[in-house]
Amino acid sequence: MLHRGQESTDGSGGGELTVPMAWLYAEYIADELLRSGDLMPPTSFEFRAGRDALALTVFLSDTDGELSGIRVVTQLETWLSLTAYDQPWQEWVEERLADLTADAVASGRTGRDPDLDLARAAWRWLQETELLAPDLNAVPGGGTLAGEDEGPKVWTPAWQLGLPLSHLAIHLF
């Protein structure tokens, strides 16, 4: 779903500008699902992690190469199963990105694919960024905790926070 337009508005640009509509649409869907769930502030890193994880899921699960607004509701079950706790989501993302890259090379597309570039950038951010989160595996040393900010914390890759957040957002939709 690439849209092309002129690089320059004064007519002097000879090249074409490719707008990454498929990625932007996947990101829009993810943003709307997370906002409707009202799970956390849209300005938080956790929200970004959830949005990027869900946008990757939406973008990479679109095997036909066309995200359709009508199909969003019919895709919810697919996205729900892909983001489920017991699924190898990380491996699936890496496989799909590799497949899309190989397809681009095999089809002879020499230019950059802005949709794929943005998907790769989102994946890189999700892998390389760590967020401080409650340690769900820790057993508190007796007593009750006064608030959610108290208790053991651990640095966690952003995708490990974003994935369950995106899964919950789909459930709440």
CSV table of N, CA, C and O in Angstrom, one decimal, residues 52-169:
chain,number,residue,atom,x,y,z
A,52,ASP,N,4.0,-0.1,19.4
A,52,ASP,CA,5.0,-0.7,18.4
A,52,ASP,C,4.8,-2.2,18.3
A,52,ASP,O,4.9,-2.7,17.2
A,53,ALA,N,4.6,-2.9,19.4
A,53,ALA,CA,4.5,-4.3,19.4
A,53,ALA,C,3.2,-4.7,18.6
A,53,ALA,O,3.2,-5.6,17.7
A,54,LEU,N,2.1,-4.0,18.8
A,54,LEU,CA,0.9,-4.2,18.1
A,54,LEU,C,1.0,-3.8,16.7
A,54,LEU,O,0.5,-4.5,15.8
A,55,ALA,N,1.6,-2.7,16.4
A,55,ALA,CA,1.8,-2.3,15.0
A,55,ALA,C,2.6,-3.3,14.2
A,55,ALA,O,2.3,-3.6,13.1
A,56,LEU,N,3.6,-3.8,14.8
A,56,LEU,CA,4.4,-4.9,14.2
A,56,LEU,C,3.5,-6.1,13.9
A,56,LEU,O,3.6,-6.7,12.8
A,57,THR,N,2.7,-6.5,14.9
A,57,THR,CA,1.8,-7.6,14.7
A,57,THR,C,0.9,-7.4,13.5
A,57,THR,O,0.7,-8.3,12.7
A,58,VAL,N,0.3,-6.2,13.5
A,58,VAL,CA,-0.7,-5.9,12.5
A,58,VAL,C,0.0,-5.9,11.1
A,58,VAL,O,-0.5,-6.5,10.1
A,59,PHE,N,1.1,-5.2,11.0
A,59,PHE,CA,1.8,-5.0,9.8
A,59,PHE,C,2.4,-6.4,9.2
A,59,PHE,O,2.2,-6.7,8.1
A,60,LEU,N,3.0,-7.1,10.1
A,60,LEU,CA,3.6,-8.4,9.7
A,60,LEU,C,2.6,-9.5,9.4
A,60,LEU,O,2.9,-10.5,8.7
A,61,SER,N,1.4,-9.4,10.0
A,61,SER,CA,0.4,-10.4,9.8
A,61,SER,C,-0.4,-10.2,8.5
A,61,SER,O,-1.2,-11.0,8.0
A,62,ASP,N,-0.2,-9.0,7.9
A,62,ASP,CA,-0.9,-8.7,6.6
A,62,ASP,C,-0.2,-9.3,5.5
A,62,ASP,O,0.7,-8.7,4.8
A,63,THR,N,-0.4,-10.6,5.2
A,63,THR,CA,0.3,-11.4,4.2
A,63,THR,C,-0.2,-11.0,2.8
A,63,THR,O,0.6,-11.3,1.8
A,64,ASP,N,-1.3,-10.3,2.6
A,64,ASP,CA,-1.8,-9.9,1.3
A,64,ASP,C,-1.2,-8.6,0.8
A,64,ASP,O,-1.3,-8.2,-0.3
A,65,GLY,N,-0.5,-7.9,1.8
A,65,GLY,CA,0.1,-6.6,1.4
A,65,GLY,C,-0.9,-5.4,1.3
A,65,GLY,O,-0.6,-4.4,0.8
A,66,GLU,N,-2.1,-5.6,1.8
A,66,GLU,CA,-3.1,-4.6,1.8
A,66,GLU,C,-3.9,-4.6,3.1
A,66,GLU,O,-4.7,-5.5,3.3
A,67,LEU,N,-3.6,-3.6,4.0
A,67,LEU,CA,-4.5,-3.5,5.2
A,67,LEU,C,-5.8,-2.9,4.8
A,67,LEU,O,-5.8,-1.8,4.2
A,68,SER,N,-6.8,-3.5,5.2
A,68,SER,CA,-8.2,-3.0,4.8
A,68,SER,C,-8.9,-2.6,6.1
A,68,SER,O,-8.9,-3.3,7.1
A,69,GLY,N,-9.5,-1.4,6.1
A,69,GLY,CA,-10.2,-0.9,7.2
A,69,GLY,C,-11.4,-1.9,7.6
A,69,GLY,O,-11.7,-2.0,8.7
A,70,ILE,N,-12.0,-2.5,6.6
A,70,ILE,CA,-13.1,-3.4,6.8
A,70,ILE,C,-12.6,-4.6,7.5
A,70,ILE,O,-13.3,-5.2,8.3
A,71,ARG,N,-11.4,-5.1,7.2
A,71,ARG,CA,-10.9,-6.3,7.7
A,71,ARG,C,-10.4,-6.2,9.2
A,71,ARG,O,-10.0,-7.2,9.8
A,72,VAL,N,-10.3,-5.0,9.7
A,72,VAL,CA,-9.7,-4.9,11.1
A,72,VAL,C,-10.4,-5.8,12.1
A,72,VAL,O,-9.8,-6.5,12.8
A,73,VAL,N,-11.7,-5.7,12.1
A,73,VAL,CA,-12.5,-6.5,13.1
A,73,VAL,C,-12.3,-8.0,12.9
A,73,VAL,O,-12.1,-8.8,13.8
A,74,THR,N,-12.2,-8.4,11.6
A,74,THR,CA,-12.0,-9.9,11.3
A,74,THR,C,-10.6,-10.3,11.7
A,74,THR,O,-10.3,-11.5,11.8
A,75,GLN,N,-9.6,-9.4,11.8
A,75,GLN,CA,-8.2,-9.7,12.1
A,75,GLN,C,-8.0,-9.8,13.6
A,75,GLN,O,-6.9,-10.3,14.0
A,76,LEU,N,-8.9,-9.3,14.4
A,76,LEU,CA,-8.6,-9.3,15.9
A,76,LEU,C,-8.3,-10.6,16.5
A,76,LEU,O,-7.4,-10.7,17.3
A,77,GLU,N,-8.9,-11.7,16.1
A,77,GLU,CA,-8.6,-13.0,16.6
A,77,GLU,C,-7.2,-13.5,16.2
A,77,GLU,O,-6.5,-14.1,17.0
A,78,THR,N,-6.8,-13.1,15.0
A,78,THR,CA,-5.4,-13.5,14.5
A,78,THR,C,-4.4,-12.7,15.4
A,78,THR,O,-3.5,-13.3,15.8
A,79,TRP,N,-4.6,-11.4,15.6
A,79,TRP,CA,-3.7,-10.6,16.4
A,79,TRP,C,-3.7,-11.1,17.8
A,79,TRP,O,-2.6,-11.1,18.4
A,80,LEU,N,-4.8,-11.5,18.3
A,80,LEU,CA,-4.9,-12.0,19.7
A,80,LEU,C,-4.1,-13.3,19.8
A,80,LEU,O,-3.4,-13.4,20.8
A,81,SER,N,-4.2,-14.2,18.9
A,81,SER,CA,-3.5,-15.4,19.0
A,81,SER,C,-2.0,-15.2,18.8
A,81,SER,O,-1.1,-15.8,19.4
A,82,LEU,N,-1.6,-14.2,17.9
A,82,LEU,CA,-0.1,-13.9,17.7
A,82,LEU,C,0.5,-13.3,19.0
A,82,LEU,O,1.7,-13.5,19.2
A,83,THR,N,-0.3,-12.5,19.7
A,83,THR,CA,0.3,-11.8,20.9
A,83,THR,C,0.0,-12.6,22.2
A,83,THR,O,0.4,-12.1,23.3
A,84,ALA,N,-0.5,-13.8,22.1
A,84,ALA,CA,-0.8,-14.6,23.3
A,84,ALA,C,0.5,-14.9,24.1
A,84,ALA,O,1.6,-15.0,23.5
A,85,TYR,N,0.4,-15.1,25.3
A,85,TYR,CA,1.6,-15.3,26.2
A,85,TYR,C,2.4,-16.5,25.8
A,85,TYR,O,3.6,-16.5,25.8
A,86,ASP,N,1.8,-17.6,25.4
A,86,ASP,CA,2.5,-18.8,25.1
A,86,ASP,C,3.0,-18.9,23.6
A,86,ASP,O,3.5,-20.0,23.2
A,87,GLN,N,2.9,-17.8,22.9
A,87,GLN,CA,3.4,-17.9,21.5
A,87,GLN,C,4.8,-17.3,21.3
A,87,GLN,O,5.2,-16.4,22.0
A,88,PRO,N,5.6,-17.8,20.4
A,88,PRO,CA,6.9,-17.3,20.1
A,88,PRO,C,6.9,-16.1,19.3
A,88,PRO,O,7.4,-16.1,18.2
A,89,TRP,N,6.3,-15.0,19.8
A,89,TRP,CA,6.2,-13.8,19.0
A,89,TRP,C,7.5,-13.2,18.5
A,89,TRP,O,7.6,-12.8,17.4
A,90,GLN,N,8.5,-13.2,19.4
A,90,GLN,CA,9.8,-12.6,19.0
A,90,GLN,C,10.3,-13.3,17.8
A,90,GLN,O,10.8,-12.7,16.8
A,91,GLU,N,10.3,-14.6,17.8
A,91,GLU,CA,10.8,-15.4,16.6
A,91,GLU,C,10.0,-15.2,15.4
A,91,GLU,O,10.5,-15.1,14.3
A,92,TRP,N,8.7,-15.1,15.6
A,92,TRP,CA,7.8,-14.8,14.5
A,92,TRP,C,8.1,-13.5,13.8
A,92,TRP,O,8.1,-13.4,12.6
A,93,VAL,N,8.3,-12.4,14.6
A,93,VAL,CA,8.6,-11.1,14.1
A,93,VAL,C,9.9,-11.2,13.3
A,93,VAL,O,10.0,-10.7,12.1
A,94,GLU,N,10.9,-11.8,13.8
A,94,GLU,CA,12.2,-11.9,13.1
A,94,GLU,C,12.1,-12.7,11.8
A,94,GLU,O,12.7,-12.3,10.8
A,95,GLU,N,11.3,-13.7,11.8
A,95,GLU,CA,11.1,-14.6,10.6
A,95,GLU,C,10.4,-13.8,9.6
A,95,GLU,O,10.7,-13.8,8.4
A,96,ARG,N,9.3,-13.1,10.0
A,96,ARG,CA,8.5,-12.3,9.0
A,96,ARG,C,9.3,-11.1,8.4
A,96,ARG,O,9.2,-10.9,7.2
A,97,LEU,N,10.1,-10.5,9.2
A,97,LEU,CA,11.0,-9.4,8.7
A,97,LEU,C,12.0,-9.9,7.7
A,97,LEU,O,12.2,-9.3,6.7
A,98,ALA,N,12.6,-11.1,8.0
A,98,ALA,CA,13.5,-11.7,7.1
A,98,ALA,C,12.8,-12.1,5.8
A,98,ALA,O,13.4,-12.0,4.7
A,99,ASP,N,11.6,-12.7,5.9
A,99,ASP,CA,10.9,-13.1,4.7
A,99,ASP,C,10.5,-11.9,3.8
A,99,ASP,O,10.7,-12.0,2.6
A,100,LEU,N,10.1,-10.8,4.4
A,100,LEU,CA,9.8,-9.6,3.7
A,100,LEU,C,11.0,-9.0,3.0
A,100,LEU,O,10.9,-8.6,1.9
A,101,THR,N,12.1,-9.1,3.7
A,101,THR,CA,13.4,-8.6,3.1
A,101,THR,C,13.8,-9.5,1.9
A,101,THR,O,14.2,-9.0,0.9
A,102,ALA,N,13.7,-10.8,2.1
A,102,ALA,CA,14.0,-11.7,1.0
A,102,ALA,C,13.1,-11.6,-0.2
A,102,ALA,O,13.6,-11.6,-1.3
A,103,ASP,N,11.8,-11.3,0.1
A,103,ASP,CA,10.9,-11.1,-1.0
A,103,ASP,C,11.2,-9.9,-1.8
A,103,ASP,O,11.1,-9.9,-3.0
A,104,ALA,N,11.6,-8.8,-1.1
A,104,ALA,CA,12.0,-7.6,-1.8
A,104,ALA,C,13.2,-7.8,-2.6
A,104,ALA,O,13.3,-7.3,-3.8
A,105,VAL,N,14.2,-8.5,-2.1
A,105,VAL,CA,15.4,-8.8,-2.9
A,105,VAL,C,15.1,-9.7,-4.1
A,105,VAL,O,15.5,-9.4,-5.2
A,106,ALA,N,14.3,-10.7,-3.9
A,106,ALA,CA,14.0,-11.7,-4.9
A,106,ALA,C,13.1,-11.0,-6.1
A,106,ALA,O,13.3,-11.4,-7.2
A,107,SER,N,12.3,-10.0,-5.7
A,107,SER,CA,11.5,-9.4,-6.7
A,107,SER,C,12.3,-8.3,-7.5
A,107,SER,O,11.7,-7.6,-8.3
A,108,GLY,N,13.5,-8.1,-7.0
A,108,GLY,CA,14.4,-7.1,-7.7
A,108,GLY,C,14.1,-5.6,-7.3
A,108,GLY,O,14.6,-4.7,-8.0
A,109,ARG,N,13.4,-5.4,-6.3
A,109,ARG,CA,13.2,-4.0,-5.8
A,109,ARG,C,14.5,-3.6,-5.2
A,109,ARG,O,14.9,-4.0,-4.1
A,110,THR,N,15.1,-2.6,-5.8
A,110,THR,CA,16.4,-2.1,-5.4
A,110,THR,C,16.3,-1.0,-4.4
A,110,THR,O,17.2,-0.7,-3.6
A,111,GLY,N,15.2,-0.2,-4.5
A,111,GLY,CA,14.9,0.9,-3.7
A,111,GLY,C,14.6,0.5,-2.3
A,111,GLY,O,14.2,-0.7,-2.0
A,112,ARG,N,14.6,1.4,-1.4
A,112,ARG,CA,14.3,1.2,0.0
A,112,ARG,C,12.7,1.0,0.1
A,112,ARG,O,12.0,1.7,-0.6
A,113,ASP,N,12.3,0.2,1.0
A,113,ASP,CA,10.9,0.0,1.3
A,113,ASP,C,10.6,0.7,2.6
A,113,ASP,O,11.0,0.2,3.7
A,114,PRO,N,10.0,1.9,2.6
A,114,PRO,CA,9.8,2.7,3.8
A,114,PRO,C,9.0,2.0,4.8
A,114,PRO,O,9.2,2.2,6.0
A,115,ASP,N,8.0,1.2,4.4
A,115,ASP,CA,7.2,0.4,5.4
A,115,ASP,C,8.1,-0.5,6.2
A,115,ASP,O,8.0,-0.6,7.4
A,116,LEU,N,8.8,-1.3,5.4
A,116,LEU,CA,9.7,-2.3,6.0
A,116,LEU,C,10.8,-1.6,6.9
A,116,LEU,O,11.2,-2.1,8.0
A,117,ASP,N,11.3,-0.5,6.4
A,117,ASP,CA,12.3,0.3,7.2
A,117,ASP,C,11.7,0.7,8.6
A,117,ASP,O,12.4,0.6,9.6
A,118,LEU,N,10.5,1.2,8.6
A,118,LEU,CA,9.8,1.6,9.8
A,118,LEU,C,9.6,0.5,10.7
A,118,LEU,O,9.7,0.6,11.9
A,119,ALA,N,9.2,-0.7,10.1
A,119,ALA,CA,8.9,-1.9,10.9
A,119,ALA,C,10.2,-2.3,11.6
A,119,ALA,O,10.2,-2.7,12.8
A,120,ARG,N,11.3,-2.3,10.8
A,120,ARG,CA,12.6,-2.7,11.4
A,120,ARG,C,13.0,-1.8,12.5
A,120,ARG,O,13.6,-2.2,13.5
A,121,ALA,N,12.8,-0.5,12.3
A,121,ALA,CA,13.2,0.5,13.3
A,121,ALA,C,12.4,0.3,14.6
A,121,ALA,O,12.9,0.4,15.7
A,122,ALA,N,11.1,0.0,14.4
A,122,ALA,CA,10.2,-0.3,15.6
A,122,ALA,C,10.8,-1.5,16.3
A,122,ALA,O,10.8,-1.6,17.6
A,123,TRP,N,11.1,-2.6,15.6
A,123,TRP,CA,11.6,-3.8,16.2
A,123,TRP,C,12.9,-3.6,16.9
A,123,TRP,O,13.2,-4.1,18.0
A,124,ARG,N,13.8,-2.8,16.3
A,124,ARG,CA,15.1,-2.4,16.9
A,124,ARG,C,14.8,-1.7,18.2
A,124,ARG,O,15.5,-2.0,19.2
A,125,TRP,N,13.9,-0.7,18.2
A,125,TRP,CA,13.6,0.0,19.5
A,125,TRP,C,13.1,-1.0,20.5
A,125,TRP,O,13.5,-0.9,21.7
A,126,LEU,N,12.2,-1.8,20.2
A,126,LEU,CA,11.6,-2.8,21.1
A,126,LEU,C,12.6,-3.7,21.7
A,126,LEU,O,12.6,-4.1,22.9
A,127,GLN,N,13.6,-4.1,20.9
A,127,GLN,CA,14.7,-5.0,21.4
A,127,GLN,C,15.7,-4.3,22.2
A,127,GLN,O,16.2,-4.8,23.2
A,128,GLU,N,16.1,-3.1,21.8
A,128,GLU,CA,17.2,-2.4,22.4
A,128,GLU,C,16.9,-1.6,23.6
A,128,GLU,O,17.7,-1.2,24.4
A,129,THR,N,15.6,-1.2,23.7
A,129,THR,CA,15.2,-0.3,24.9
A,129,THR,C,14.7,-1.2,26.0
A,129,THR,O,14.0,-2.2,25.8
A,130,GLU,N,15.2,-0.9,27.2
A,130,GLU,CA,14.7,-1.6,28.4
A,130,GLU,C,14.0,-0.6,29.3
A,130,GLU,O,14.3,0.5,29.4
A,131,LEU,N,12.9,-1.1,29.8
A,131,LEU,CA,12.0,-0.3,30.7
A,131,LEU,C,12.0,-1.0,32.1
A,131,LEU,O,12.0,-2.2,32.2
A,132,LEU,N,11.9,-0.1,33.1
A,132,LEU,CA,11.9,-0.7,34.5
A,132,LEU,C,10.4,-1.1,34.8
A,132,LEU,O,9.5,-0.3,34.7
A,133,ALA,N,10.3,-2.3,35.1
A,133,ALA,CA,9.0,-2.9,35.4
A,133,ALA,C,8.9,-3.7,36.6
A,133,ALA,O,10.0,-4.2,37.1
A,134,PRO,N,7.8,-3.9,37.2
A,134,PRO,CA,7.7,-4.8,38.4
A,134,PRO,C,8.2,-6.2,38.0
A,134,PRO,O,7.9,-6.7,36.9
A,135,ASP,N,8.9,-6.8,38.9
A,135,ASP,CA,9.4,-8.2,38.7
A,135,ASP,C,8.4,-9.1,39.1
A,135,ASP,O,8.1,-9.4,40.3
A,136,LEU,N,7.7,-9.7,38.1
A,136,LEU,CA,6.6,-10.6,38.4
A,136,LEU,C,7.0,-11.9,38.9
A,136,LEU,O,6.2,-12.7,39.4
A,137,ASN,N,8.3,-12.2,38.8
A,137,ASN,CA,8.8,-13.5,39.2
A,137,ASN,C,9.4,-13.4,40.7
A,137,ASN,O,9.7,-14.5,41.3
A,138,ALA,N,9.5,-12.2,41.2
A,138,ALA,CA,10.0,-12.1,42.6
A,138,ALA,C,8.9,-12.4,43.6
A,138,ALA,O,7.7,-12.1,43.4
A,139,VAL,N,9.3,-12.9,44.7
A,139,VAL,CA,8.4,-13.2,45.8
A,139,VAL,C,8.7,-12.1,46.9
A,139,VAL,O,9.8,-12.1,47.4
A,140,PRO,N,7.7,-11.2,47.2
A,140,PRO,CA,7.9,-10.2,48.2
A,140,PRO,C,8.3,-10.9,49.5
A,140,PRO,O,7.7,-11.9,49.9
A,141,GLY,N,9.2,-10.3,50.3
A,141,GLY,CA,9.6,-10.8,51.5
A,141,GLY,C,8.6,-10.5,52.7
A,141,GLY,O,8.9,-9.9,53.6
A,142,GLY,N,7.5,-11.1,52.5
A,142,GLY,CA,6.4,-10.9,53.6
A,142,GLY,C,5.8,-9.5,53.6
A,142,GLY,O,6.3,-8.6,53.0
A,143,GLY,N,4.7,-9.4,54.2
A,143,GLY,CA,4.0,-8.1,54.3
A,143,GLY,C,3.4,-7.7,53.0
A,143,GLY,O,3.6,-8.3,51.9
A,144,THR,N,2.5,-6.7,53.0
A,144,THR,CA,1.8,-6.3,51.8
A,144,THR,C,2.5,-5.0,51.3
A,144,THR,O,3.0,-4.2,52.1
A,145,LEU,N,2.3,-4.8,50.0
A,145,LEU,CA,2.9,-3.6,49.4
A,145,LEU,C,1.9,-2.5,49.4
A,145,LEU,O,0.7,-2.7,49.1
A,146,ALA,N,2.3,-1.3,49.7
A,146,ALA,CA,1.4,-0.1,49.8
A,146,ALA,C,0.9,0.3,48.5
A,146,ALA,O,-0.2,0.8,48.3
A,147,GLY,N,1.8,0.3,47.5
A,147,GLY,CA,1.5,0.8,46.1
A,147,GLY,C,2.2,0.0,45.1
A,147,GLY,O,3.1,-0.8,45.3
A,148,GLU,N,1.8,0.2,43.8
A,148,GLU,CA,2.4,-0.5,42.7
A,148,GLU,C,3.8,-0.1,42.4
A,148,GLU,O,4.6,-0.8,41.8
A,149,ASP,N,4.2,1.1,42.9
A,149,ASP,CA,5.5,1.6,42.7
A,149,ASP,C,6.5,1.0,43.6
A,149,ASP,O,7.7,1.1,43.5
A,150,GLU,N,6.0,0.3,44.7
A,150,GLU,CA,6.9,-0.3,45.6
A,150,GLU,C,7.1,-1.8,45.2
A,150,GLU,O,6.3,-2.4,44.6
A,151,GLY,N,8.2,-2.4,45.7
A,151,GLY,CA,8.4,-3.8,45.4
A,151,GLY,C,9.5,-3.9,44.4
A,151,GLY,O,10.1,-2.9,43.9
A,152,PRO,N,9.9,-5.1,44.1
A,152,PRO,CA,11.1,-5.4,43.3
A,152,PRO,C,10.8,-5.0,41.8
A,152,PRO,O,9.7,-5.2,41.3
A,153,LYS,N,11.8,-4.4,41.2
A,153,LYS,CA,11.7,-4.0,39.8
A,153,LYS,C,12.9,-4.7,39.0
A,153,LYS,O,13.9,-5.0,39.6
A,154,VAL,N,12.7,-4.8,37.7
A,154,VAL,CA,13.7,-5.4,36.9
A,154,VAL,C,13.6,-4.7,35.5
A,154,VAL,O,12.6,-4.2,35.1
A,155,TRP,N,14.8,-4.5,34.9
A,155,TRP,CA,14.9,-3.9,33.6
A,155,TRP,C,14.5,-5.0,32.6
A,155,TRP,O,15.0,-6.1,32.6
A,156,THR,N,13.5,-4.6,31.7
A,156,THR,CA,12.9,-5.6,30.8
A,156,THR,C,12.9,-5.0,29.4
A,156,THR,O,12.6,-3.8,29.2
A,157,PRO,N,13.2,-5.8,28.4
A,157,PRO,CA,13.1,-5.3,27.0
A,157,PRO,C,11.7,-4.8,26.7
A,157,PRO,O,10.7,-5.4,27.2
A,158,ALA,N,11.7,-3.7,26.0
A,158,ALA,CA,10.4,-3.0,25.8
A,158,ALA,C,9.3,-4.0,25.1
A,158,ALA,O,8.2,-3.9,25.5
A,159,TRP,N,9.8,-4.9,24.3
A,159,TRP,CA,8.8,-5.8,23.6
A,159,TRP,C,8.1,-6.7,24.7
A,159,TRP,O,7.0,-7.1,24.5
A,160,GLN,N,8.8,-7.0,25.7
A,160,GLN,CA,8.2,-7.9,26.7
A,160,GLN,C,7.2,-7.2,27.6
A,160,GLN,O,6.3,-7.9,28.1
A,161,LEU,N,7.2,-5.9,27.6
A,161,LEU,CA,6.1,-5.2,28.2
A,161,LEU,C,5.0,-4.8,27.2
A,161,LEU,O,3.9,-4.8,27.5
A,162,GLY,N,5.5,-4.5,26.0
A,162,GLY,CA,4.5,-4.1,25.0
A,162,GLY,C,3.6,-5.2,24.5
A,162,GLY,O,2.4,-5.0,24.2
A,163,LEU,N,4.1,-6.4,24.4
A,163,LEU,CA,3.3,-7.5,23.9
A,163,LEU,C,2.1,-7.8,24.8
A,163,LEU,O,1.0,-7.9,24.3
A,164,PRO,N,2.3,-8.0,26.1
A,164,PRO,CA,1.0,-8.3,26.9
A,164,PRO,C,0.1,-7.1,26.9
A,164,PRO,O,-1.1,-7.2,27.0
A,165,LEU,N,0.7,-5.9,26.9
A,165,LEU,CA,-0.2,-4.7,26.8
A,165,LEU,C,-1.0,-4.6,25.5
A,165,LEU,O,-2.2,-4.4,25.6
A,166,SER,N,-0.4,-5.0,24.4
A,166,SER,CA,-1.1,-5.0,23.2
A,166,SER,C,-2.2,-6.1,23.2
A,166,SER,O,-3.3,-5.9,22.7
A,167,HIS,N,-1.8,-7.3,23.7
A,167,HIS,CA,-2.8,-8.4,23.8
A,167,HIS,C,-4.0,-8.0,24.7
A,167,HIS,O,-5.1,-8.2,24.3
A,168,LEU,N,-3.8,-7.3,25.8
A,168,LEU,CA,-4.9,-6.8,26.6
A,168,LEU,C,-5.7,-5.8,25.9
A,168,LEU,O,-6.9,-5.8,26.0
A,169,ALA,N,-5.1,-4.9,25.2
A,169,ALA,CA,-5.8,-3.9,24.4
A,169,ALA,C,-6.8,-4.5,23.4
A,169,ALA,O,-7.9,-4.1,23.2
